[in-house]
């Protein structure tokens, strides 16, 4: 089918058993993951906030990387009546994770794995505290996803996804990465997921505040006016990571940052977009997390501190 044409062949996924995957939140990344999971033949349901009940759309309009658009019917539920859940993928922004999960405390059967895919850090520990009888898994993904309208989603970039255990109980759930890989093309399990989370945090600490404050695309960070700031951000993040006992050098972090700057040169970062649209940014879970760790270890992080304050003032 030529690119952009709609496939009116509605795909339904009604199952008497709990769906393989329940996604909590269906924004840009949730909509794209739900679509890819459904397309791979895995039964999928999304749980939405109550306020969406009155505005239900008959289907999810999904455009894949090759430009092919399809209308998918994916089961939808609401937090007040979550139904049976086999495994839960939390697809909200960092600051929304705990509020979104709170109504499920005491209602999610013990042992159901909870997978977190937000950017930033520090949230998983709060989830473990509130769900002590659940495997909690952290994920890092570099897929690109966009929402351009009411249940209209586009997969904008193929990336890597890694999952790994946050608590002991999660170690038995490595198979989840294999099942996600069937939908995403690739997904891996890494027992040291914390290292990958920190590497992603370094990229977000470097790219997000600078692009949001200077109102530039990611690619512009390769210009000389940002060289010193990027180097200093990476030195500060590496200092804190080393205090956490993680093997890293500031040169390696900077190399990773510059690689992402190049690969996403034409993109506006999520923080830039959040600021432009007047939405809350993820600064707390990104630079805010770094600052909290730096304080814990008595490490000075003046450049990150300055960026944090500047974003908080403008937000
Ligand atoms: P988003 O478009 O804002 O989606 C978040 C979704 O969570 C919204 O649809 C929101 O629903 C929903 N939500 C919030 N609170 C909820 C609650 N209490 N119950 C149920 N649903 C709730 O954000 P996103 O771009 O998908 O990003 C999600 C996370 O993935 C972020 O941490 C982001 O940094 C990370 N990430 C995104 C991308 C990407 O390309 N987009 C790539 C990698 C990582 P409402 O409509 O009700 O507000
Ligand atoms: O938050 C974002 O925008 C993305 O994580 C990244 C990697 C910085 C690219 O824009």
GROMACS .gro file of N, CA and C in nm, residues 51-153:
model
  309
   51UNK      N    1  -1.052   1.073   3.230
   51UNK     CA    2  -1.104   1.183   3.148
   51UNK      C    3  -1.110   1.150   2.999
   52UNK      N    4  -1.047   1.039   2.959
   52UNK     CA    5  -1.053   1.001   2.817
   52UNK      C    6  -1.178   0.919   2.785
   53UNK      N    7  -1.253   0.882   2.888
   53UNK     CA    8  -1.368   0.795   2.866
   53UNK      C    9  -1.469   0.859   2.770
   54UNK      N   10  -1.487   0.990   2.788
   54UNK     CA   11  -1.589   1.058   2.708
   54UNK      C   12  -1.542   1.085   2.565
   55UNK      N   13  -1.414   1.071   2.538
   55UNK     CA   14  -1.363   1.110   2.406
   55UNK      C   15  -1.300   0.992   2.334
   56UNK      N   16  -1.360   0.876   2.351
   56UNK     CA   17  -1.299   0.758   2.289
   56UNK      C   18  -1.295   0.768   2.137
   57UNK      N   19  -1.182   0.730   2.085
   57UNK     CA   20  -1.160   0.727   1.941
   57UNK      C   21  -1.177   0.582   1.897
   58UNK      N   22  -1.232   0.559   1.778
   58UNK     CA   23  -1.255   0.419   1.740
   58UNK      C   24  -1.129   0.338   1.715
   59UNK      N   25  -1.017   0.401   1.696
   59UNK     CA   26  -0.897   0.321   1.669
   59UNK      C   27  -0.771   0.403   1.690
   60UNK      N   28  -0.657   0.333   1.683
   60UNK     CA   29  -0.528   0.402   1.693
   60UNK      C   30  -0.475   0.417   1.551
   61UNK      N   31  -0.444   0.539   1.515
   61UNK     CA   32  -0.393   0.569   1.382
   61UNK      C   33  -0.241   0.564   1.394
   62UNK      N   34  -0.182   0.460   1.335
   62UNK     CA   35  -0.039   0.437   1.356
   62UNK      C   36   0.037   0.440   1.224
   63UNK      N   37   0.139   0.525   1.221
   63UNK     CA   38   0.227   0.529   1.102
   63UNK      C   39   0.362   0.471   1.139
   64UNK      N   40   0.399   0.367   1.066
   64UNK     CA   41   0.526   0.301   1.098
   64UNK      C   42   0.643   0.372   1.031
   65UNK      N   43   0.763   0.324   1.058
   65UNK     CA   44   0.884   0.390   1.010
   65UNK      C   45   0.886   0.406   0.858
   66UNK      N   46   0.825   0.309   0.787
   66UNK     CA   47   0.826   0.316   0.641
   66UNK      C   48   0.714   0.404   0.585
   67UNK      N   49   0.639   0.472   0.672
   67UNK     CA   50   0.536   0.565   0.626
   67UNK      C   51   0.400   0.501   0.605
   68UNK      N   52   0.389   0.371   0.634
   68UNK     CA   53   0.262   0.300   0.616
   68UNK      C   54   0.168   0.333   0.732
   69UNK      N   55   0.047   0.377   0.702
   69UNK     CA   56  -0.048   0.412   0.808
   69UNK      C   57  -0.158   0.305   0.819
   70UNK      N   58  -0.187   0.266   0.941
   70UNK     CA   59  -0.289   0.164   0.967
   70UNK      C   60  -0.379   0.211   1.080
   71UNK      N   61  -0.503   0.166   1.076
   71UNK     CA   62  -0.592   0.191   1.188
   71UNK      C   63  -0.598   0.064   1.271
   72UNK      N   64  -0.550   0.070   1.394
   72UNK     CA   65  -0.546  -0.049   1.480
   72UNK      C   66  -0.649  -0.034   1.590
   73UNK      N   67  -0.720  -0.141   1.618
   73UNK     CA   68  -0.809  -0.136   1.734
   73UNK      C   69  -0.739  -0.207   1.848
   74UNK      N   70  -0.706  -0.131   1.949
   74UNK     CA   71  -0.636  -0.188   2.064
   74UNK      C   72  -0.726  -0.168   2.185
   75UNK      N   73  -0.742  -0.275   2.260
   75UNK     CA   74  -0.834  -0.269   2.374
   75UNK      C   75  -0.794  -0.156   2.469
   76UNK      N   76  -0.894  -0.083   2.516
   76UNK     CA   77  -0.867   0.024   2.611
   76UNK      C   78  -0.941   0.002   2.741
   77UNK      N   79  -0.875   0.036   2.850
   77UNK     CA   80  -0.939   0.026   2.981
   77UNK      C   81  -0.912   0.154   3.057
   78UNK      N   82  -0.968   0.163   3.176
   78UNK     CA   83  -0.952   0.283   3.258
   78UNK      C   84  -0.902   0.243   3.395
   79UNK      N   85  -0.827   0.333   3.457
   79UNK     CA   86  -0.759   0.300   3.582
   79UNK      C   87  -0.858   0.252   3.689
   80UNK      N   88  -0.982   0.309   3.687
   80UNK     CA   89  -1.078   0.272   3.791
   80UNK      C   90  -1.124   0.127   3.777
   81UNK      N   91  -1.114   0.072   3.654
   81UNK     CA   92  -1.152  -0.069   3.632
   81UNK      C   93  -1.039  -0.134   3.550
   82UNK      N   94  -0.927  -0.160   3.616
   82UNK     CA   95  -0.809  -0.201   3.537
   82UNK      C   96  -0.819  -0.341   3.475
   83UNK      N   97  -0.910  -0.426   3.526
   83UNK     CA   98  -0.921  -0.561   3.473
   83UNK      C   99  -0.798  -0.644   3.511
   84UNK      N  100  -0.792  -0.767   3.457
   84UNK     CA  101  -0.679  -0.855   3.491
   84UNK      C  102  -0.554  -0.808   3.415
   85UNK      N  103  -0.443  -0.807   3.489
   85UNK     CA  104  -0.317  -0.760   3.429
   85UNK      C  105  -0.212  -0.870   3.446
   86UNK      N  106  -0.148  -0.904   3.334
   86UNK     CA  107  -0.045  -1.008   3.338
   86UNK      C  108   0.092  -0.945   3.359
   87UNK      N  109   0.115  -0.835   3.287
   87UNK     CA  110   0.240  -0.759   3.303
   87UNK      C  111   0.211  -0.615   3.263
   88UNK      N  112   0.278  -0.525   3.333
   88UNK     CA  113   0.243  -0.383   3.318
   88UNK      C  114   0.363  -0.305   3.265
   89UNK      N  115   0.342  -0.234   3.155
   89UNK     CA  116   0.446  -0.144   3.102
   89UNK      C  117   0.401  -0.002   3.136
   90UNK      N  118   0.481   0.072   3.211
   90UNK     CA  119   0.440   0.208   3.249
   90UNK      C  120   0.500   0.305   3.148
   91UNK      N  121   0.413   0.376   3.075
   91UNK     CA  122   0.457   0.457   2.961
   91UNK      C  123   0.435   0.606   2.983
   92UNK      N  124   0.432   0.651   3.108
   92UNK     CA  125   0.411   0.793   3.135
   92UNK      C  126   0.545   0.864   3.145
   93UNK      N  127   0.539   0.996   3.162
   93UNK     CA  128   0.660   1.074   3.192
   93UNK      C  129   0.703   1.041   3.335
   94UNK      N  130   0.830   1.072   3.366
   94UNK     CA  131   0.886   1.033   3.496
   94UNK      C  132   0.800   1.077   3.614
   95UNK      N  133   0.761   1.205   3.615
   95UNK     CA  134   0.689   1.256   3.733
   95UNK      C  135   0.548   1.199   3.743
   96UNK      N  136   0.502   1.135   3.636
   96UNK     CA  137   0.364   1.081   3.637
   96UNK      C  138   0.359   0.935   3.679
   97UNK      N  139   0.476   0.870   3.690
   97UNK     CA  140   0.479   0.725   3.714
   97UNK      C  141   0.412   0.690   3.848
   98UNK      N  142   0.456   0.753   3.956
   98UNK     CA  143   0.403   0.716   4.088
   98UNK      C  144   0.254   0.752   4.098
   99UNK      N  145   0.213   0.876   4.058
   99UNK     CA  146   0.069   0.903   4.061
   99UNK      C  147  -0.012   0.806   3.975
  100UNK      N  148   0.043   0.764   3.861
  100UNK     CA  149  -0.033   0.674   3.774
  100UNK      C  150  -0.048   0.535   3.837
  101UNK      N  151   0.058   0.491   3.907
  101UNK     CA  152   0.055   0.357   3.967
  101UNK      C  153  -0.023   0.352   4.098
  102UNK      N  154  -0.033   0.466   4.165
  102UNK     CA  155  -0.092   0.466   4.300
  102UNK      C  156  -0.231   0.400   4.307
  103UNK      N  157  -0.321   0.427   4.211
  103UNK     CA  158  -0.453   0.361   4.221
  103UNK      C  159  -0.445   0.208   4.212
  104UNK      N  160  -0.331   0.155   4.167
  104UNK     CA  161  -0.319   0.009   4.152
  104UNK      C  162  -0.262  -0.058   4.278
  105UNK      N  163  -0.221   0.025   4.376
  105UNK     CA  164  -0.167  -0.035   4.499
  105UNK      C  165  -0.277  -0.119   4.565
  106UNK      N  166  -0.244  -0.244   4.594
  106UNK     CA  167  -0.342  -0.334   4.656
  106UNK      C  168  -0.437  -0.398   4.556
  107UNK      N  169  -0.431  -0.355   4.430
  107UNK     CA  170  -0.523  -0.412   4.329
  107UNK      C  171  -0.448  -0.494   4.225
  108UNK      N  172  -0.317  -0.474   4.218
  108UNK     CA  173  -0.236  -0.549   4.122
  108UNK      C  174  -0.191  -0.678   4.192
  109UNK      N  175  -0.230  -0.795   4.138
  109UNK     CA  176  -0.193  -0.919   4.207
  109UNK      C  177  -0.042  -0.930   4.226
  110UNK      N  178   0.000  -0.982   4.342
  110UNK     CA  179   0.143  -0.996   4.373
  110UNK      C  180   0.209  -1.075   4.261
  111UNK      N  181   0.330  -1.035   4.228
  111UNK     CA  182   0.407  -1.109   4.128
  111UNK      C  183   0.395  -1.055   3.987
  112UNK      N  184   0.295  -0.966   3.962
  112UNK     CA  185   0.283  -0.909   3.827
  112UNK      C  186   0.401  -0.813   3.804
  113UNK      N  187   0.481  -0.837   3.699
  113UNK     CA  188   0.596  -0.750   3.678
  113UNK      C  189   0.557  -0.610   3.630
  114UNK      N  190   0.628  -0.511   3.683
  114UNK     CA  191   0.606  -0.370   3.646
  114UNK      C  192   0.732  -0.323   3.574
  115UNK      N  193   0.714  -0.279   3.449
  115UNK     CA  194   0.828  -0.234   3.368
  115UNK      C  195   0.819  -0.083   3.350
  116UNK      N  196   0.928  -0.011   3.383
  116UNK     CA  197   0.928   0.135   3.375
  116UNK      C  198   1.013   0.180   3.256
  117UNK      N  199   0.959   0.266   3.171
  117UNK     CA  200   1.033   0.303   3.049
  117UNK      C  201   1.057   0.454   3.036
  118UNK      N  202   1.040   0.527   3.145
  118UNK     CA  203   1.055   0.672   3.138
  118UNK      C  204   1.203   0.712   3.133
  119UNK      N  205   1.226   0.837   3.093
  119UNK     CA  206   1.361   0.894   3.101
  119UNK      C  207   1.386   0.941   3.244
  120UNK      N  208   1.513   0.958   3.279
  120UNK     CA  209   1.546   1.005   3.413
  120UNK      C  210   1.556   0.889   3.510
  121UNK      N  211   1.594   0.920   3.634
  121UNK     CA  212   1.615   0.815   3.735
  121UNK      C  213   1.555   0.857   3.869
  122UNK      N  214   1.554   0.759   3.962
  122UNK     CA  215   1.510   0.789   4.098
  122UNK      C  216   1.366   0.749   4.123
  123UNK      N  217   1.295   0.711   4.019
  123UNK     CA  218   1.154   0.677   4.031
  123UNK      C  219   1.138   0.530   4.069
  124UNK      N  220   1.223   0.445   4.011
  124UNK     CA  221   1.209   0.299   4.032
  124UNK      C  222   1.214   0.264   4.180
  125UNK      N  223   1.300   0.334   4.255
  125UNK     CA  224   1.312   0.306   4.398
  125UNK      C  225   1.179   0.334   4.469
  126UNK      N  226   1.110   0.440   4.425
  126UNK     CA  227   0.980   0.473   4.486
  126UNK      C  228   0.876   0.366   4.451
  127UNK      N  229   0.886   0.312   4.330
  127UNK     CA  230   0.791   0.208   4.288
  127UNK      C  231   0.816   0.080   4.370
  128UNK      N  232   0.942   0.044   4.390
  128UNK     CA  233   0.975  -0.076   4.469
  128UNK      C  234   0.917  -0.062   4.610
  129UNK      N  235   0.930   0.058   4.667
  129UNK     CA  236   0.876   0.082   4.803
  129UNK      C  237   0.725   0.061   4.808
  130UNK      N  238   0.657   0.110   4.704
  130UNK     CA  239   0.510   0.102   4.705
  130UNK      C  240   0.458  -0.034   4.660
  131UNK      N  241   0.540  -0.109   4.585
  131UNK     CA  242   0.498  -0.241   4.535
  131UNK      C  243   0.602  -0.346   4.577
  132UNK      N  244   0.610  -0.374   4.709
  132UNK     CA  245   0.717  -0.464   4.758
  132UNK      C  246   0.701  -0.608   4.712
  133UNK      N  247   0.583  -0.645   4.663
  133UNK     CA  248   0.562  -0.785   4.621
  133UNK      C  249   0.562  -0.801   4.469
  134UNK      N  250   0.625  -0.707   4.402
  134UNK     CA  251   0.626  -0.712   4.255
  134UNK      C  252   0.768  -0.703   4.201
  135UNK      N  253   0.795  -0.779   4.094
  135UNK     CA  254   0.921  -0.759   4.024
  135UNK      C  255   0.916  -0.621   3.957
  136UNK      N  256   1.018  -0.539   3.980
  136UNK     CA  257   1.022  -0.406   3.916
  136UNK      C  258   1.142  -0.404   3.820
  137UNK      N  259   1.113  -0.365   3.697
  137UNK     CA  260   1.212  -0.371   3.589
  137UNK      C  261   1.229  -0.231   3.532
  138UNK      N  262   1.354  -0.191   3.511
  138UNK     CA  263   1.378  -0.060   3.451
  138UNK      C  264   1.415  -0.080   3.304
  139UNK      N  265   1.367   0.012   3.221
  139UNK     CA  266   1.397   0.003   3.078
  139UNK      C  267   1.456   0.133   3.028
  140UNK      N  268   1.539   0.120   2.925
  140UNK     CA  269   1.596   0.238   2.859
  140UNK      C  270   1.571   0.217   2.710
  141UNK      N  271   1.510   0.316   2.645
  141UNK     CA  272   1.485   0.299   2.502
  141UNK      C  273   1.527   0.422   2.425
  142UNK      N  274   1.579   0.400   2.304
  142UNK     CA  275   1.615   0.514   2.219
  142UNK      C  276   1.525   0.519   2.095
  143UNK      N  277   1.411   0.449   2.099
  143UNK     CA  278   1.315   0.464   1.989
  143UNK      C  279   1.262   0.607   1.987
  144UNK      N  280   1.220   0.652   1.872
  144UNK     CA  281   1.160   0.784   1.861
  144UNK      C  282   1.010   0.768   1.835
  145UNK      N  283   0.929   0.847   1.907
  145UNK     CA  284   0.784   0.836   1.892
  145UNK      C  285   0.722   0.975   1.896
  146UNK      N  286   0.618   0.994   1.815
  146UNK     CA  287   0.550   1.124   1.812
  146UNK      C  288   0.400   1.103   1.818
  147UNK      N  289   0.333   1.193   1.886
  147UNK     CA  290   0.186   1.192   1.882
  147UNK      C  291   0.144   1.322   1.815
  148UNK      N  292   0.068   1.311   1.706
  148UNK     CA  293   0.035   1.435   1.633
  148UNK      C  294  -0.113   1.470   1.644
  149UNK      N  295  -0.188   1.389   1.719
  149UNK     CA  296  -0.331   1.419   1.734
  149UNK      C  297  -0.390   1.318   1.830
  150UNK      N  298  -0.524   1.318   1.837
  150UNK     CA  299  -0.595   1.231   1.929
  150UNK      C  300  -0.579   1.086   1.883
  151UNK      N  301  -0.497   1.009   1.955
  151UNK     CA  302  -0.466   0.870   1.920
  151UNK      C  303  -0.406   0.856   1.779
  152UNK      N  304  -0.325   0.955   1.742
  152UNK     CA  305  -0.253   0.950   1.614
  152UNK      C  306  -0.104   0.946   1.648
  153UNK      N  307  -0.038   0.836   1.611
  153UNK     CA  308   0.101   0.814   1.652
  153UNK      C  309   0.189   0.783   1.533
   0.00000   0.00000   0.00000
